Short mmCIF file of C-alpha atoms and ligand atoms in Angstrom, two decimals:
data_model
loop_
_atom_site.label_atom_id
_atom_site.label_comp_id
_atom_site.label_asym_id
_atom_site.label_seq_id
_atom_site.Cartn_x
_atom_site.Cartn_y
_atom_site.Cartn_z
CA UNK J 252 7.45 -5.69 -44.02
CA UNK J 253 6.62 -9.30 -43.10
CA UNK J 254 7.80 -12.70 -43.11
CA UNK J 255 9.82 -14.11 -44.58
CA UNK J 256 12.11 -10.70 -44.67
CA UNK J 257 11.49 -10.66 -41.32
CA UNK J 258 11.64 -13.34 -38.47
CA UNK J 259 11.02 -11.58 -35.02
CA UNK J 260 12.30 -14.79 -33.53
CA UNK J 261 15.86 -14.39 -34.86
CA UNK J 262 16.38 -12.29 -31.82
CA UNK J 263 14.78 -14.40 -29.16
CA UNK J 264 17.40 -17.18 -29.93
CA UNK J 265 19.60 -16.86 -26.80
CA UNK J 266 19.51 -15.29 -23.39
CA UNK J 267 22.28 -12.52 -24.41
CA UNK J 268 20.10 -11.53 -27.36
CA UNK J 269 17.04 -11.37 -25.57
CA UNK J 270 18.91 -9.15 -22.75
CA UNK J 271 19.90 -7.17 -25.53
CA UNK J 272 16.90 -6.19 -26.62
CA UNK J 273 14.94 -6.23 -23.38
CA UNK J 274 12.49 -3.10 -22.48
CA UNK J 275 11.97 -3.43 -19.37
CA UNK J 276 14.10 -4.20 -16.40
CA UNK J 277 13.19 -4.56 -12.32
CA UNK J 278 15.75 -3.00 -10.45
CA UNK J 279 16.49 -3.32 -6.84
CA UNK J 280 16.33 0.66 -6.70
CA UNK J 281 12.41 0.35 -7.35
CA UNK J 282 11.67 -2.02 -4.10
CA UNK J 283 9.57 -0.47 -1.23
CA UNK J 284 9.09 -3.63 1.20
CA UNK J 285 5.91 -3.39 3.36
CA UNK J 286 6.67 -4.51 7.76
CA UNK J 287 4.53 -5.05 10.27
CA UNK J 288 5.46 -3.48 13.55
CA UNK J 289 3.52 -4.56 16.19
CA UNK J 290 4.38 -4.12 20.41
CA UNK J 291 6.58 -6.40 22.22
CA UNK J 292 9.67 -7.56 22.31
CA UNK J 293 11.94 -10.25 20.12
CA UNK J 294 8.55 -11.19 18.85
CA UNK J 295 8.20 -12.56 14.85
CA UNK J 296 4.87 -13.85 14.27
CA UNK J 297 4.10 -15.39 11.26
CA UNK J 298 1.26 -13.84 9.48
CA UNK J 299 -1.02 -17.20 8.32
CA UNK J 300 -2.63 -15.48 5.05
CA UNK J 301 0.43 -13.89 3.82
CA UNK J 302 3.21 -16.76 4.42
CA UNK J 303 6.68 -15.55 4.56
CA UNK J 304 5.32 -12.54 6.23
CA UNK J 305 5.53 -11.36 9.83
CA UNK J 306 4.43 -9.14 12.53
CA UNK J 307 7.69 -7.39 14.23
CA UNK J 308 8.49 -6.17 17.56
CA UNK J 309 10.55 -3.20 17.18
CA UNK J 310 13.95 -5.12 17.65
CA UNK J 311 12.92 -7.64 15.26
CA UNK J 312 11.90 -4.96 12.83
CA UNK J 313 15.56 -3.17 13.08
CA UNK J 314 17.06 -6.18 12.29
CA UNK J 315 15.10 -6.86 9.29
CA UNK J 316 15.65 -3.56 7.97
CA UNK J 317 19.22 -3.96 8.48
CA UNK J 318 18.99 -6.90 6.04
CA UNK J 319 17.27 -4.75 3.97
CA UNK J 320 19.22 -2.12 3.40
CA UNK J 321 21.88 -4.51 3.11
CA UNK J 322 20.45 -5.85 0.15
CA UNK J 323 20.36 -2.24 -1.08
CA UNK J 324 16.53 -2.18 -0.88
CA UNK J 325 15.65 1.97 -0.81
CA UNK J 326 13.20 2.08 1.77
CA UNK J 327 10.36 0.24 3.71
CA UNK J 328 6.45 1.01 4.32
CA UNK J 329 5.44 0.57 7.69
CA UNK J 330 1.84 -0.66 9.20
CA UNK J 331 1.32 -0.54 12.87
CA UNK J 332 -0.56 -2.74 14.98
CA UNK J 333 -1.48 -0.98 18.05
CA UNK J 334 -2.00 -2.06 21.44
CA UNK J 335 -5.30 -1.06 21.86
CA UNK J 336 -7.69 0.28 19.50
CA UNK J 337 -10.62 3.66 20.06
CA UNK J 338 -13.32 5.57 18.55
CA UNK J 339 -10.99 8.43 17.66
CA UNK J 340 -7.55 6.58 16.55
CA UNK J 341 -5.61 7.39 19.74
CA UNK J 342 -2.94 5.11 18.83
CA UNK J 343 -2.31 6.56 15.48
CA UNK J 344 -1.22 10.07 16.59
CA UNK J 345 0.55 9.58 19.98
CA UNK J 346 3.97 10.74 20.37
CA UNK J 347 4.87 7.04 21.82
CA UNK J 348 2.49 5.26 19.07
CA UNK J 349 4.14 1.90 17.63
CA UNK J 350 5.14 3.53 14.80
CA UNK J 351 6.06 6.72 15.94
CA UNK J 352 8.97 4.69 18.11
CA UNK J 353 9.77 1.71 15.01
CA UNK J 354 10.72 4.97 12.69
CA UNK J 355 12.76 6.24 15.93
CA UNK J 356 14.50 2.77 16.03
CA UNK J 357 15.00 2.28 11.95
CA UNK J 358 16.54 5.96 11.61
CA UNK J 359 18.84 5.60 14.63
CA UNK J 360 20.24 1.97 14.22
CA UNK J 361 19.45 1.47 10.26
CA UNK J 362 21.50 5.06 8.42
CA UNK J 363 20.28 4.87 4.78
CA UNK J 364 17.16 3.19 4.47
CA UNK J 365 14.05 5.13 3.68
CA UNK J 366 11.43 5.14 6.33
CA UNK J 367 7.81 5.58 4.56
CA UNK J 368 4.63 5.09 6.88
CA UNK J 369 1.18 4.10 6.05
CA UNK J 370 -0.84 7.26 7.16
CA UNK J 371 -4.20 6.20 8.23
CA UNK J 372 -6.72 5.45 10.83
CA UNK J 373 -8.70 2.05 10.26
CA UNK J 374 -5.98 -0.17 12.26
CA UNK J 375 -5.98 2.11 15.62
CA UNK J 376 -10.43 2.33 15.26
CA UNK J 377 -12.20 -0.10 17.20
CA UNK J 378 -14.31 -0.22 14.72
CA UNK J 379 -11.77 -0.89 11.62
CA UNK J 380 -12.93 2.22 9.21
CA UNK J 381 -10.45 4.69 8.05
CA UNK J 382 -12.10 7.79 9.28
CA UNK J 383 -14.47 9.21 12.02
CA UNK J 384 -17.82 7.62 11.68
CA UNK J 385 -20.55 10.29 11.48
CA UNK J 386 -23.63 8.17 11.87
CA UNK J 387 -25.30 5.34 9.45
CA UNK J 388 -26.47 6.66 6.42
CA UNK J 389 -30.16 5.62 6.42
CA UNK J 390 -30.51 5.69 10.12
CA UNK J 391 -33.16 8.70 10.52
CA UNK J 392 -34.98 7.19 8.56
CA UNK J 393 -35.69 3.09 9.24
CA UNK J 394 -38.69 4.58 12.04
CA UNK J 395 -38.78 1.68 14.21
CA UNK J 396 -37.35 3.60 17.47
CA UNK J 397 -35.68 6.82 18.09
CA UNK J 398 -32.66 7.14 15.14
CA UNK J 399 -30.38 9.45 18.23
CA UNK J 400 -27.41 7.35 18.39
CA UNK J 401 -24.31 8.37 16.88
CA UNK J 402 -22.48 5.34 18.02
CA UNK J 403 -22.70 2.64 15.09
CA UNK J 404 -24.00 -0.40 15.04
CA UNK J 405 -22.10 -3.43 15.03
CA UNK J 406 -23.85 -5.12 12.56
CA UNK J 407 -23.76 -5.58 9.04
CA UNK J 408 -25.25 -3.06 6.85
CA UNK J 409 -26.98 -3.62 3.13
CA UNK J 410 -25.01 -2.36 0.43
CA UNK J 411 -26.92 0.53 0.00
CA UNK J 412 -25.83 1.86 3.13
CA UNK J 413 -22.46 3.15 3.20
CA UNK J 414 -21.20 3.88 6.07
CA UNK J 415 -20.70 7.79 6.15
CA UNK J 416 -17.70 9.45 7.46
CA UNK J 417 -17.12 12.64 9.41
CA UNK J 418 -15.01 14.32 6.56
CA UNK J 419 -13.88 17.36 9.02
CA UNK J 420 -12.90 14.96 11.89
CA UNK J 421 -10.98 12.54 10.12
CA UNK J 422 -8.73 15.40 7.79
CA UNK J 423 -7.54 16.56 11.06
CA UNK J 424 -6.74 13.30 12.81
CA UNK J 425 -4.91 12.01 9.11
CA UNK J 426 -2.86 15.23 9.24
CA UNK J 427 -2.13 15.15 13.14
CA UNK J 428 -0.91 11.28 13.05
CA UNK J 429 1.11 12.79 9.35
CA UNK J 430 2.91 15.26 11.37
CA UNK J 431 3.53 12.74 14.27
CA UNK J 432 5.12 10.14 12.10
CA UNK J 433 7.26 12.78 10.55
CA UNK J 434 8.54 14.23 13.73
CA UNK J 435 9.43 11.10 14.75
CA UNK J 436 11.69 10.77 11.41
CA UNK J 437 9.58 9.33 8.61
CA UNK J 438 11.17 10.08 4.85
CA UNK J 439 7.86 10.02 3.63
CA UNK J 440 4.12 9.54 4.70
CA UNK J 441 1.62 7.48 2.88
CA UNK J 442 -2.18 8.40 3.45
CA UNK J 443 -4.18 5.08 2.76
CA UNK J 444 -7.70 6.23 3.29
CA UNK J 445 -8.85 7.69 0.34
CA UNK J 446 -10.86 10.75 2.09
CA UNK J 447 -11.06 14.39 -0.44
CA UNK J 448 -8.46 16.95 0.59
CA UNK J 449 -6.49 14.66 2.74
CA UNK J 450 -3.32 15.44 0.75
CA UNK J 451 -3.92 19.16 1.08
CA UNK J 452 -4.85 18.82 5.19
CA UNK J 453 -1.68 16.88 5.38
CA UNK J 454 0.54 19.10 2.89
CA UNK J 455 -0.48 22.03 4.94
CA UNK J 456 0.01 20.32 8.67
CA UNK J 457 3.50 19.26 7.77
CA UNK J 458 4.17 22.52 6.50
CA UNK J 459 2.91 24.51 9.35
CA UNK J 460 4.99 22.14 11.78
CA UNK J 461 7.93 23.28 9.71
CA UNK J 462 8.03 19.87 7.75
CA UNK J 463 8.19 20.91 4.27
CA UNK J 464 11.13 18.70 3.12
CA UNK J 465 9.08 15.57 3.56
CA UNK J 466 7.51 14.20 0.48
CA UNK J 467 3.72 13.04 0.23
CA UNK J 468 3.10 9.78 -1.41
CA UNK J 469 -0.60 9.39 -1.57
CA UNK J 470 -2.66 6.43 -2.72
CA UNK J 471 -3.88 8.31 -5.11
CA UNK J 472 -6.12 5.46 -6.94
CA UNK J 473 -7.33 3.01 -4.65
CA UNK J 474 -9.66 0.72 -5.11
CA UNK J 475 -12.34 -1.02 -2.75
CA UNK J 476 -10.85 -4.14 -3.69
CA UNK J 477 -11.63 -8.14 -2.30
CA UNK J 478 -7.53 -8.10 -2.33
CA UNK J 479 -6.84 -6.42 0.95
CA UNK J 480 -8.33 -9.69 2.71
CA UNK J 481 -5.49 -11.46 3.95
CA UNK J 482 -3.72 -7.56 4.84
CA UNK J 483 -6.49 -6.82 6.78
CA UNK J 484 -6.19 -10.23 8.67
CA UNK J 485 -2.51 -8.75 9.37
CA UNK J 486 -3.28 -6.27 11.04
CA UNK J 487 -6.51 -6.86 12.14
CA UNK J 488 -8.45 -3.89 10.62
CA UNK J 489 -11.61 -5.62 8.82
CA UNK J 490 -14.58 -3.16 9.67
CA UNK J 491 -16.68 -3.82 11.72
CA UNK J 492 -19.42 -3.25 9.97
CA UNK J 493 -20.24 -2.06 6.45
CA UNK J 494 -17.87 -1.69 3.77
CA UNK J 495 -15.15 0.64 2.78
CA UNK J 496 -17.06 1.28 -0.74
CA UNK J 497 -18.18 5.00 0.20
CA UNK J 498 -14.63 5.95 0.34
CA UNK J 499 -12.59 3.29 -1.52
CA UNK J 500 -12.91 3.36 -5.61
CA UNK J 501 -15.51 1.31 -8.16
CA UNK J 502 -13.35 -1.31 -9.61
CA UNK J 503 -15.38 -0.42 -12.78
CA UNK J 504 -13.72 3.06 -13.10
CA UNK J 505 -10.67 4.46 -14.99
CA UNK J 506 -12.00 7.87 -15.77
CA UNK J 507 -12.36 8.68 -11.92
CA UNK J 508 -8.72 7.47 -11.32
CA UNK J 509 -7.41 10.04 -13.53
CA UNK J 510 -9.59 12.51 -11.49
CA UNK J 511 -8.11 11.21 -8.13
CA UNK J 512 -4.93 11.34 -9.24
CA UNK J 513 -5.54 14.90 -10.76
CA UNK J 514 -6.85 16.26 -7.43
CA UNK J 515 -3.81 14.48 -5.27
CA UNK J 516 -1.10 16.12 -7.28
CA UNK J 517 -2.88 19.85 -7.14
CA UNK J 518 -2.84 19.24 -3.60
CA UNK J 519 1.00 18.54 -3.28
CA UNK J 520 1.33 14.82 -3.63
CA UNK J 521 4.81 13.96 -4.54
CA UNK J 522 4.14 10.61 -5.78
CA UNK J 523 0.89 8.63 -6.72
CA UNK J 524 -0.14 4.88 -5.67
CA UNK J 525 -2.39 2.96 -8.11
CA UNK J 526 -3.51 0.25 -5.68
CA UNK J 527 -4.24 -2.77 -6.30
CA UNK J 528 -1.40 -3.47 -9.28
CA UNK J 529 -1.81 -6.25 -11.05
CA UNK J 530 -5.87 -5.98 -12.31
CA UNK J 531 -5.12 -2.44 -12.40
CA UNK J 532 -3.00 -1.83 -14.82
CA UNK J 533 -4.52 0.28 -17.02
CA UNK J 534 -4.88 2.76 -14.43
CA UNK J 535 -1.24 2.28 -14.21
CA UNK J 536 -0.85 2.73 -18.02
CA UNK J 537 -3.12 5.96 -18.20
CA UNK J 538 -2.13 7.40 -14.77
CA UNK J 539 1.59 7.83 -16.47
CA UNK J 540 0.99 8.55 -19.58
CA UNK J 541 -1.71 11.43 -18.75
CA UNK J 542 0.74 12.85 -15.91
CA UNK J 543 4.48 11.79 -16.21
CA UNK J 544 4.91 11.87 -12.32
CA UNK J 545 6.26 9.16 -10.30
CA UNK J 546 4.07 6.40 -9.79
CA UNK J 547 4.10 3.24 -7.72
CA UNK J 548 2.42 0.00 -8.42
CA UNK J 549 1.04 -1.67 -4.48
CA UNK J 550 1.18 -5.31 -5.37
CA UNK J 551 -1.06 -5.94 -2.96
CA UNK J 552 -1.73 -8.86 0.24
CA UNK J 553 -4.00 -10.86 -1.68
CA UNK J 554 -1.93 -10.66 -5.20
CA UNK J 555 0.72 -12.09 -2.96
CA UNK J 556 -1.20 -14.64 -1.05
CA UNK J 557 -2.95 -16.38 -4.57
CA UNK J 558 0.92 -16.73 -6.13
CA UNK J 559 1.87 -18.72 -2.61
CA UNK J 560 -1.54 -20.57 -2.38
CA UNK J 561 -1.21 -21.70 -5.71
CA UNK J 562 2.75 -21.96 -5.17
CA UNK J 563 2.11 -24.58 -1.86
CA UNK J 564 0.20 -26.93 -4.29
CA UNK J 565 2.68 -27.20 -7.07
CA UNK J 566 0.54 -25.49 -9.25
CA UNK J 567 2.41 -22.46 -9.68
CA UNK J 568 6.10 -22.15 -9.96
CA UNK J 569 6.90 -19.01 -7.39
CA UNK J 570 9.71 -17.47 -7.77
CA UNK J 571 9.28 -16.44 -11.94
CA UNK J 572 5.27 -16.49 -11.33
CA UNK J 573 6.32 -13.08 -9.09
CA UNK J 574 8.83 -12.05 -10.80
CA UNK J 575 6.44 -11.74 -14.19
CA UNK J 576 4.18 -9.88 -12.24
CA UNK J 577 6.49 -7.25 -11.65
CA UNK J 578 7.82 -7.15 -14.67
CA UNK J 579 4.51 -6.40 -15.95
CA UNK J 580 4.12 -3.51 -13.55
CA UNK J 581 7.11 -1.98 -14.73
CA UNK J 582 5.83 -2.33 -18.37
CA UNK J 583 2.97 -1.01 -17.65
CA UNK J 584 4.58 2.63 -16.45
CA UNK J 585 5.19 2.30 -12.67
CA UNK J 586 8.05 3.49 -11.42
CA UNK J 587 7.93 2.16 -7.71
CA UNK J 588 7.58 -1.30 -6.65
CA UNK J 589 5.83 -1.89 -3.52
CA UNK J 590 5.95 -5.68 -2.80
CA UNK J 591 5.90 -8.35 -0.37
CA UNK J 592 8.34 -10.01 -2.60
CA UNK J 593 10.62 -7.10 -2.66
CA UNK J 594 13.49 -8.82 -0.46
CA UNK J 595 13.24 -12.03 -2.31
CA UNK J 596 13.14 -9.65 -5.42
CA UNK J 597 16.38 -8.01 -4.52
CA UNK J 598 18.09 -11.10 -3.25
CA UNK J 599 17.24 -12.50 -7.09
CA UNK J 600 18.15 -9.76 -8.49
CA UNK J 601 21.49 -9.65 -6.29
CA UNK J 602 22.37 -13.60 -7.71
CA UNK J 603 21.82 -12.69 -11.21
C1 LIG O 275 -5.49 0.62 5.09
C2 LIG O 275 -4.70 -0.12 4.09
C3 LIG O 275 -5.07 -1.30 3.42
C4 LIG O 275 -3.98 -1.67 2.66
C5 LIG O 275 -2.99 -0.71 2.85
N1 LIG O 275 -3.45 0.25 3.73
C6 LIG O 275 -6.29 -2.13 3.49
C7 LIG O 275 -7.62 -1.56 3.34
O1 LIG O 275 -7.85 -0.52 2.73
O2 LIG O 275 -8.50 -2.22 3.90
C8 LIG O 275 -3.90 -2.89 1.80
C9 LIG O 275 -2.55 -3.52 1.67
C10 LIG O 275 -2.56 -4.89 1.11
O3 LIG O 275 -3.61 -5.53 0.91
O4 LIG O 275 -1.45 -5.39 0.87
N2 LIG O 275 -6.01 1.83 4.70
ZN1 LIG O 276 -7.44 2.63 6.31
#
């Protein structure tokens, strides 16, 4: 049945008929807002590649996530920035880490919001990759010299030569740093880097440390993606050398999300990231329609940053450029939000 019987417009004539007839709808109960936590005290530095966002001292941090949860926004993702940075993540696992004490300070002084922190290693490495670093791949064999180093080299390597990661190593330092962050009182703990059987090391860890109430939300589906530029500015945690492409996904695959995702929920995950969101959404499509599990969309740094680049110039209008964007995630099957604009998200939402 076609025109002239029917007239889809008929229904598009007003705002209450549209809202009628809507599909989708962004609530405020879908908003996970990523902070910054960084040492120091009544310290808010303004991030220069991600404007509107900041790096926290702990104080600062509470009070933000007062506003928050004021604004009824469930919960918060947490990145540290450590003091100082090693060859083994020190600063990731440490009973006093910067995270370990901003979950401390948000569940003692902030009742009701969700604390969820970003489980991985690449910000507390000096050398910015999110595991133990084995050796070059590659480096036996170039002949010039003796290949007995295990240190890496600071310098770039060709593309060819992924940087290779001590598997072993890094599962136990993901699910020590897991189990530290929990103690201290995270709701949830996010592993970031993408290693195999990371989400059964840490399932098992938290279990063993008597932790079995607290959920697992992996990123399942992550993608080696030029969109984590202005994050990694952030918090400082651009490798030092090499890439993060033998850990990180192909942007050309679908197939092997579905496989990630697969493998994450067998080994306990309790919800799955597709990361980036917005050129990924047909991961984000596929991933929910294959599994039915919860699923968040990470609208990532550099999603953010091209909206307020093009914003600053005129060229974009900001606030319903955004707000599209995550209307579109939502469309496309995620059921978690995780956004930069999630407080101006739920103070829109709050107005409306
Ligand atoms: C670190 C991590 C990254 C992001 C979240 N956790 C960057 C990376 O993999 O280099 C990206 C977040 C963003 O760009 O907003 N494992
Ligand atoms: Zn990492």
């Amino acid at each position: 049945m076609a025109y002239p019987v029917h007239r889809l417009r008929r229904l598009r004539q007003s705002e209450s008929l549209r809202r009628l007839i809507r599909e989708t709808r962004v609530s405020v109960d879908q908003l996970v807002m990523p902070l910054f936590v960084r040492p120091g005290a009544n310290i808010r530095m303004a991030i220069p590649s991600m404007p509107g966002q900041f790096q926290l001292s702990i104080d600062q941090l509470v009070r933000e996530c007062q506003e928050l949860r004021d604004l009824r926004i469930p919960a918060v993702l947490l990145f540290g920035i450590p003091q100082s940075k090693d060859e083994r993540a020190g600063g990731a696992y440490t009973k006093d880490g910067i995270v370990q004490r901003a979950v401390q300070a948000i569940k003692t002084q902030v009742p009701g919001l969700s604390v969820i922190t970003d489980v991985c290693l690449c910000a507390y490495m000096s050398h910015g990759h999110c595991g133990v670093i084995q050796r070059e791949k590659g480096e036996g064999r170039r002949g010039k010299g003796k290949a007995t180093s295990r240190a890496p080299r600071p310098s770039p390597l060709a593309p060819e030569q992924g940087v290779v990661i001590d598997h072993d190593a890094t599962l136990e330092l993901l699910a020590k740093t897991a189990v530290s962050h929990a103690r201290s009182g995270a709701d949830l703990v996010a592993p970031s880097d993408m290693m195999d059987g990371r989400v059964r090391a840490i399932r098992q860890a938290l279990d063993a440390a008597g932790l079995t109430g607290t959920p697992i939300m992996s990123y399942a589906a992550k993608y080696a993606s030029s969109l984590y530029g202005p994050f990694r500015e952030a918090v400082d945690s651009t490798p030092a050398f090499g890439d993060r492409k033998s850990y990180q996904m192909d942007p050309a695959n679908v197939e092997e999300a579905l496989r990630e995702v697969a493998a994450d929920l067998e080994e306990g995950a309790d919800i799955v990231i597709i990361k980036p969101a917005l050129a990924y959404l047909d991961v984000i499509v596929r991933v929910k329609q294959r599994f039915g599990q919860p699923v968040a969309a990470f609208n990532v740094s550099g999603e953010y940053a091209m909206v307020k680049a093009a914003a600053a110039r005129g060229w974009l209008m900001e606030r319903a450029t955004w707000f599209e964007m995550l209307l579109a995630m939502r469309r496309a099957g995620a059921d978690l939000l995780i956004t930069y604009w999630a407080k101006d998200a739920a103070k829109l939402l709050r107005e409306r």
